[in-house]
Short mmCIF file of N, CA and C in Angstrom, two decimals:
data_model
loop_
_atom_site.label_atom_id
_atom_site.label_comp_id
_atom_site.label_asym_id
_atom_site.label_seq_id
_atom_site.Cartn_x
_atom_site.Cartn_y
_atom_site.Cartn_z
N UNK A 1 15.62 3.46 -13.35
CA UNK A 1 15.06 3.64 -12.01
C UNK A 1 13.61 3.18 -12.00
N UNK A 2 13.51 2.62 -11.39
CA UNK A 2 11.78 1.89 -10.70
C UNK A 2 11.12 2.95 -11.01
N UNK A 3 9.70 3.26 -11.56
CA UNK A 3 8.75 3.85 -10.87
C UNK A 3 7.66 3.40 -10.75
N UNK A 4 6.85 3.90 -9.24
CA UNK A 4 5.87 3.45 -8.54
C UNK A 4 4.73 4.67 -8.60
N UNK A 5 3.28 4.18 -9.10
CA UNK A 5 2.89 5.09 -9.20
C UNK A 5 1.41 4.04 -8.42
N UNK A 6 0.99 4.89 -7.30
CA UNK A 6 -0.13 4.85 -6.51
C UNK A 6 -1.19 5.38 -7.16
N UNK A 7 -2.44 4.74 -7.31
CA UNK A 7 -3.98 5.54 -6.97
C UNK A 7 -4.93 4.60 -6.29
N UNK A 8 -5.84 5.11 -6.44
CA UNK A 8 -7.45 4.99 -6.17
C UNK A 8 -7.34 5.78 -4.44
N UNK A 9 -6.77 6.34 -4.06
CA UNK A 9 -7.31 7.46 -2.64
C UNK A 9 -8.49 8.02 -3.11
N UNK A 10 -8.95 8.96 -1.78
CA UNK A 10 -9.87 10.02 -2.21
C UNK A 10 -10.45 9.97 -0.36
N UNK A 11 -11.87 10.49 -0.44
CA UNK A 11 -12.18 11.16 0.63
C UNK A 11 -13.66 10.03 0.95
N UNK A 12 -13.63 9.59 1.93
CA UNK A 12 -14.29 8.79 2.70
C UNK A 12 -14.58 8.89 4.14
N UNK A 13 -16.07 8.45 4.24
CA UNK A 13 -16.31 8.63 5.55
C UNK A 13 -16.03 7.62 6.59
N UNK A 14 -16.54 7.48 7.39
CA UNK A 14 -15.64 6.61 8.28
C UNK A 14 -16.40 4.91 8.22
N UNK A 15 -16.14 3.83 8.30
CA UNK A 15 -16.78 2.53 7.69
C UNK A 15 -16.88 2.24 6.30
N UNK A 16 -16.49 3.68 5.37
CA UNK A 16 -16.24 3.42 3.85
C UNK A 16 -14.97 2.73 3.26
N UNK A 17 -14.97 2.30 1.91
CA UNK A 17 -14.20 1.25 1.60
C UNK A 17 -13.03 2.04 0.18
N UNK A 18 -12.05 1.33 0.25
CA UNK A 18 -11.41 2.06 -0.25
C UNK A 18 -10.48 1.10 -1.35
N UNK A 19 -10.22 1.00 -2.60
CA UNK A 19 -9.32 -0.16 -2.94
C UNK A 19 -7.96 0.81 -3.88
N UNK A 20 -7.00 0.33 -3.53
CA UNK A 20 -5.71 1.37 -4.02
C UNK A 20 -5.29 0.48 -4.85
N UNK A 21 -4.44 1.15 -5.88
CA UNK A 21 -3.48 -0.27 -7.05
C UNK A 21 -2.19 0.59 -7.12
N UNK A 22 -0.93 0.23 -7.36
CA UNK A 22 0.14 0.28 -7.75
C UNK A 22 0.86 -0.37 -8.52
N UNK A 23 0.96 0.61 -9.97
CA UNK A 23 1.76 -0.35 -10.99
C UNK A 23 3.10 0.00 -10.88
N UNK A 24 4.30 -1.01 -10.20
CA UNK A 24 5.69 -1.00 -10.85
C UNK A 24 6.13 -0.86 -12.22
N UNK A 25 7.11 -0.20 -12.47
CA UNK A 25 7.71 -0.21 -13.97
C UNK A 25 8.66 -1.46 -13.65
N UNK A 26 8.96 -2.02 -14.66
CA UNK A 26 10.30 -2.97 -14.70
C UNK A 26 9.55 -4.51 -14.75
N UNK A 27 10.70 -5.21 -15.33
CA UNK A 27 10.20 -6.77 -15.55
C UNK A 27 10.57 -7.61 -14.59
N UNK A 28 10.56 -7.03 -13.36
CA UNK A 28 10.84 -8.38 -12.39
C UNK A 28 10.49 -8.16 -11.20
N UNK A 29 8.90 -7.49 -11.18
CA UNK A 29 8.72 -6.76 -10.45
C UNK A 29 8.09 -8.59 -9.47
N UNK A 30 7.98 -9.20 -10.22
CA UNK A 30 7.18 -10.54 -9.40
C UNK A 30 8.30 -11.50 -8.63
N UNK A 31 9.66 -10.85 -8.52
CA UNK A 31 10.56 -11.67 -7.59
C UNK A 31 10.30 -10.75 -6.10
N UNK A 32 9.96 -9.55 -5.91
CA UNK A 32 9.72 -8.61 -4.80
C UNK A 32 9.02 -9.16 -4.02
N UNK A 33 8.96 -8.99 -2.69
CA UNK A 33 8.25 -9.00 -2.11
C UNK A 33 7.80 -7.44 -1.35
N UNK A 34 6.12 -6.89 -1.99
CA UNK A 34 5.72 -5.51 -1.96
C UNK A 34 4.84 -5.24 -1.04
N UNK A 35 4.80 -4.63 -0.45
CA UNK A 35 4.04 -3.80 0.38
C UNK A 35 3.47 -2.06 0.65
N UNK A 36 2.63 -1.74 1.37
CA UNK A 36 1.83 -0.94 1.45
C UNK A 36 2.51 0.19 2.45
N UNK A 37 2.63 1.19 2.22
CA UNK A 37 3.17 1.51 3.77
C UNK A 37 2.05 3.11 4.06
N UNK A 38 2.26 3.64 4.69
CA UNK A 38 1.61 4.95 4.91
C UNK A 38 2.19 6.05 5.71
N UNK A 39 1.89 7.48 5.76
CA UNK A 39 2.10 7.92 6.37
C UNK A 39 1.52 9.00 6.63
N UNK A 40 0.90 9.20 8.23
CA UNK A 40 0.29 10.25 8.56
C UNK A 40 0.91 11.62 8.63
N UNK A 41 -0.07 12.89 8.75
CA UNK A 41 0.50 14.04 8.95
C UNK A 41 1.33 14.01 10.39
N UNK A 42 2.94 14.29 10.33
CA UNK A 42 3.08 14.51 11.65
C UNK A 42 4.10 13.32 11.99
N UNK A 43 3.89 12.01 11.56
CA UNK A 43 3.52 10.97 12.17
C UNK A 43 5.09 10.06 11.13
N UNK A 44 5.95 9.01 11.71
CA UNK A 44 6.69 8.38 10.66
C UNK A 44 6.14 7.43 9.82
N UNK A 45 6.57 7.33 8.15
CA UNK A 45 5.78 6.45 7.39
C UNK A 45 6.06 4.93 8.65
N UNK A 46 4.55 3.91 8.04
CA UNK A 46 5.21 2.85 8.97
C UNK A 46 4.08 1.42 7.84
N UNK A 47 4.83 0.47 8.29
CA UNK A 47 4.44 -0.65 7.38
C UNK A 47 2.84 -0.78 7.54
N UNK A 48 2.04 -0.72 6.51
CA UNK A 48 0.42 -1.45 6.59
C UNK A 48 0.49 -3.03 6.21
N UNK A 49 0.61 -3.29 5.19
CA UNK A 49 0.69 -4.40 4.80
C UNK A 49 1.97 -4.84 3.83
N UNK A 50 2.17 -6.25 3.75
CA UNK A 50 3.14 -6.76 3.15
C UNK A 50 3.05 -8.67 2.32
N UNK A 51 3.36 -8.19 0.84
CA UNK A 51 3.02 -9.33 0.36
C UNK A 51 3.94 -10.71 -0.61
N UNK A 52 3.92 -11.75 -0.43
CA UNK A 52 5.17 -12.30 -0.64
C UNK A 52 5.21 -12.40 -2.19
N UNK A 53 6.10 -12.87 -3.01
CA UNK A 53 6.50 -12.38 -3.86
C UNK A 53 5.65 -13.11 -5.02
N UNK A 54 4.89 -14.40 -4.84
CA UNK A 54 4.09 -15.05 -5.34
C UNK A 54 2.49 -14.79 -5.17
N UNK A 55 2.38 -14.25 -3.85
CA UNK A 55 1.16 -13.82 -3.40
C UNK A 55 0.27 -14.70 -2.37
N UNK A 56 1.28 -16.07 -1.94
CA UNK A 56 1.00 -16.51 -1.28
C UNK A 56 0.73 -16.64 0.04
N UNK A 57 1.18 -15.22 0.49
CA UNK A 57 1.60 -14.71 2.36
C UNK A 57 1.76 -13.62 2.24
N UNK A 58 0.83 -13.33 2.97
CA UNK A 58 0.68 -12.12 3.69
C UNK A 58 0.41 -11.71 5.48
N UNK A 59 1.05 -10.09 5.35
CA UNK A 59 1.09 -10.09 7.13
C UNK A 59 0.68 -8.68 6.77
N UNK A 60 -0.15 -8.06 8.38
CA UNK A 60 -0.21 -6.81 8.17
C UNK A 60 -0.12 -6.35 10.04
N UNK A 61 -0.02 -5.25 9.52
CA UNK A 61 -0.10 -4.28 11.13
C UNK A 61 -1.25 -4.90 11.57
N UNK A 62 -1.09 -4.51 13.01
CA UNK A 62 -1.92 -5.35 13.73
C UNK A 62 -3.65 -4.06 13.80
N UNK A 63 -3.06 -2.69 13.00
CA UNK A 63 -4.05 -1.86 13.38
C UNK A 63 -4.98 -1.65 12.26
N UNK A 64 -4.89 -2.77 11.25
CA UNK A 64 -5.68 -2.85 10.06
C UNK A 64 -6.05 -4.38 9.66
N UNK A 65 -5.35 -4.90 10.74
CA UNK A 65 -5.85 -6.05 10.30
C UNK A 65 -7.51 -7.15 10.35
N UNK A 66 -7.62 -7.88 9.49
CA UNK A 66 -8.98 -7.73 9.37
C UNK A 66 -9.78 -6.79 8.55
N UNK A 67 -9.51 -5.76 8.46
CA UNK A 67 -9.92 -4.59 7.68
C UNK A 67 -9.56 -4.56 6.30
N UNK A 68 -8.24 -4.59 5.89
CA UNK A 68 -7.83 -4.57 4.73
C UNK A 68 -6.76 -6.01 4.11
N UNK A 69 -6.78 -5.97 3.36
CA UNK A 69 -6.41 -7.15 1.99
C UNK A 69 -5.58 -6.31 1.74
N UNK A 70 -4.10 -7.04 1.11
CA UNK A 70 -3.80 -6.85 -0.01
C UNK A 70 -3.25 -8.23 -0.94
N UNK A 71 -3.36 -7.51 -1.94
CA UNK A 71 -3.34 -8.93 -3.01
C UNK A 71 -2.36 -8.27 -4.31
N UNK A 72 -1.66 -8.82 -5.20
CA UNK A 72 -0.84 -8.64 -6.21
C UNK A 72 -1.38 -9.35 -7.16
N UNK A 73 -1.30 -9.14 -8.66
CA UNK A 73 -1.34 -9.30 -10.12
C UNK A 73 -0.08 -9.10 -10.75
N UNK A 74 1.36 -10.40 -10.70
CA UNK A 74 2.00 -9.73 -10.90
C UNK A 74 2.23 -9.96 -12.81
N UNK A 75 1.64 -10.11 -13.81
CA UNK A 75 1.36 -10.05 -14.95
C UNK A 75 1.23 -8.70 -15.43
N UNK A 76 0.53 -7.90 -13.91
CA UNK A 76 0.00 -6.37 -14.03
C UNK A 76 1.08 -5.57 -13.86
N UNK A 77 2.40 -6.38 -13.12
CA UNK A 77 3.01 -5.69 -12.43
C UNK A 77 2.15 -4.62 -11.08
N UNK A 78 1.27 -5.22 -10.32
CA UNK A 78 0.58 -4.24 -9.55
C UNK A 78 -0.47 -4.74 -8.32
N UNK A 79 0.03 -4.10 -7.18
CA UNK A 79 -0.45 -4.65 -6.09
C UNK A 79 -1.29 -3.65 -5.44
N UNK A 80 -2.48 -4.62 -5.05
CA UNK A 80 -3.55 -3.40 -4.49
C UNK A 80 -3.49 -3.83 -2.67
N UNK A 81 -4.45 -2.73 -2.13
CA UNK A 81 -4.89 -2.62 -0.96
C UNK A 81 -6.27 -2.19 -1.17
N UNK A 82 -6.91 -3.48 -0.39
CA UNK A 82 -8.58 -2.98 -0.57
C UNK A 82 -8.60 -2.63 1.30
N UNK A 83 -8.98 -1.71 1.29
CA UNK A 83 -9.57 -0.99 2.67
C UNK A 83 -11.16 -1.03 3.13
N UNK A 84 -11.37 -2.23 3.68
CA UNK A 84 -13.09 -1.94 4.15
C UNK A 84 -13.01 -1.38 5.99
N UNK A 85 -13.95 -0.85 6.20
CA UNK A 85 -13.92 0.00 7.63
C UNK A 85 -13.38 1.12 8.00
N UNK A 86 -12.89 1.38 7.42
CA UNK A 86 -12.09 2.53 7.37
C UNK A 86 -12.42 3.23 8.59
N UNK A 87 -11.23 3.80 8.61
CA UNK A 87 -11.53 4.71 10.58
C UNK A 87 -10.93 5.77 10.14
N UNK A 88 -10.99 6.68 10.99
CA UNK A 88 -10.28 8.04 10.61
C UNK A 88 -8.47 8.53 10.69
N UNK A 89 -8.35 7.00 11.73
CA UNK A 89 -6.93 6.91 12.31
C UNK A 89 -6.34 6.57 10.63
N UNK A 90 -7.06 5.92 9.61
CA UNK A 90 -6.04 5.86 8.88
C UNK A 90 -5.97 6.71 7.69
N UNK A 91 -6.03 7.81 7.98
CA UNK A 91 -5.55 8.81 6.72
C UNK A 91 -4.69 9.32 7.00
N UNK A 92 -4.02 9.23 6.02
CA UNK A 92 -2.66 9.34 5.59
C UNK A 92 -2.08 9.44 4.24
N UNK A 93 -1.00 9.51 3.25
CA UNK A 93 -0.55 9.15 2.31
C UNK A 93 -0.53 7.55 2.41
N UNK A 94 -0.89 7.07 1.00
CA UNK A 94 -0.26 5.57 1.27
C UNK A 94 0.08 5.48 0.09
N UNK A 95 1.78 4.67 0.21
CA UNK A 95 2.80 4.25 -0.80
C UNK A 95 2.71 2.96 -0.82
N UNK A 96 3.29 2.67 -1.94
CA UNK A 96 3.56 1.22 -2.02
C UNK A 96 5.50 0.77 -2.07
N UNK A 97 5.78 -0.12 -1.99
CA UNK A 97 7.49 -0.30 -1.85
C UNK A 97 7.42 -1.71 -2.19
N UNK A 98 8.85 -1.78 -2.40
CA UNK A 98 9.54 -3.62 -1.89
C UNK A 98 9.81 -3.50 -0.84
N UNK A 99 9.75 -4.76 0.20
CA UNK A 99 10.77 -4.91 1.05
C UNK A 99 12.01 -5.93 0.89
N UNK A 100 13.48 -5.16 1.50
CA UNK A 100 13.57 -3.94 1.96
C UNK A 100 13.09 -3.08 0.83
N UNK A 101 12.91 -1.36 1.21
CA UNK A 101 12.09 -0.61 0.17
C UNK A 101 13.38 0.05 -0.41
N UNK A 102 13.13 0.47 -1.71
CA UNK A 102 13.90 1.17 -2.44
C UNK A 102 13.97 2.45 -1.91
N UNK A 103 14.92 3.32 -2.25
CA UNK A 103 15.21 4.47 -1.75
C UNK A 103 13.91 5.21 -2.62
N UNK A 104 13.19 4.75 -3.74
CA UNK A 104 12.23 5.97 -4.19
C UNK A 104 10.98 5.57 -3.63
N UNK A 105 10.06 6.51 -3.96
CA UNK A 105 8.92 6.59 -3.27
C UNK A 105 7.75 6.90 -3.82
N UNK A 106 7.85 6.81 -5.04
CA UNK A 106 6.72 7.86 -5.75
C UNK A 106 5.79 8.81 -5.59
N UNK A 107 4.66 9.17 -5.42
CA UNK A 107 3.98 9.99 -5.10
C UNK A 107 2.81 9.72 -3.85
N UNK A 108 2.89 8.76 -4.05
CA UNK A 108 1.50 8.02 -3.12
C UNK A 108 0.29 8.39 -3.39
N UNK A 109 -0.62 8.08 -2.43
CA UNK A 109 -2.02 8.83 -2.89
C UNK A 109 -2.97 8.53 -1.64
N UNK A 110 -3.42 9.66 -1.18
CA UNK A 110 -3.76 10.15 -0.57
C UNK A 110 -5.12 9.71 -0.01
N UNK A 111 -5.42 9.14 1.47
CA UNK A 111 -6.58 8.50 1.55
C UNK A 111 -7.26 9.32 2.83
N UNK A 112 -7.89 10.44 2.90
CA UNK A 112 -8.44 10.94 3.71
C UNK A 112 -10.07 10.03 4.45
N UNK A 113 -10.09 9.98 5.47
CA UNK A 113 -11.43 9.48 6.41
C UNK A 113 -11.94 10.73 7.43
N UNK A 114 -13.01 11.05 7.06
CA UNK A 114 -13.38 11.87 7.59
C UNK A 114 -14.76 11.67 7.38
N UNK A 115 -15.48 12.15 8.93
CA UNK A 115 -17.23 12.19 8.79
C UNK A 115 -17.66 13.76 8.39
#
């Protein structure tokens, strides 16, 4: 079974910057195409960003875009999300997945914005 293990969250104020990494287990993690997803309190997880399997294309929600990057290392097996601007709308858990996403989910990690 895959596992996905999220960090770099934590607690930021609002215009602060944030960069997350996720290392996949498994050796083929560079045919995926991975993405970011999140999910607020309350609220359904929903796609942030998404990256093609080479690292050549990328798309993101239209409510981060501009704001955040993401980029893959897949040697690292591991794809980050750098977050600059940060607003408060986006705290939430944030996971990482394939698309389509696997049924697991790992733990995520947790990106609070708050002044």
């Amino acid at each position: 079974q895959v596992q996905l293990v999220a960090s770099g969250g934590g607690l930021v104020h609002p215009g602060g910057s944030l960069r997350l990494s996720c290392v996949a287990s498994g050796n083929i993690f560079k045919i995926y195409i991975m993405g970011w997803y999140r999910q607020a309190p309350g609220k359904q997880r929903e796609m942030v960003a998404y990256i093609s399997s080479g690292g050549g294309s990328t798309n993101y929600a239209e409510s981060v875009k501009g704001r955040f990057t993401i980029s893959r290392d897949n040697a690292k097996n591991t794809v980050y999300l750098q977050m600059n601007g940060l607003k408060l709308e986006d705290t939430a858990v944030y996971y990482c997945n394939k698309l389509p996403n696997w049924d697991y989910w790992g733990q995520g990690t947790q990106v609070t914005v708050s002044s």
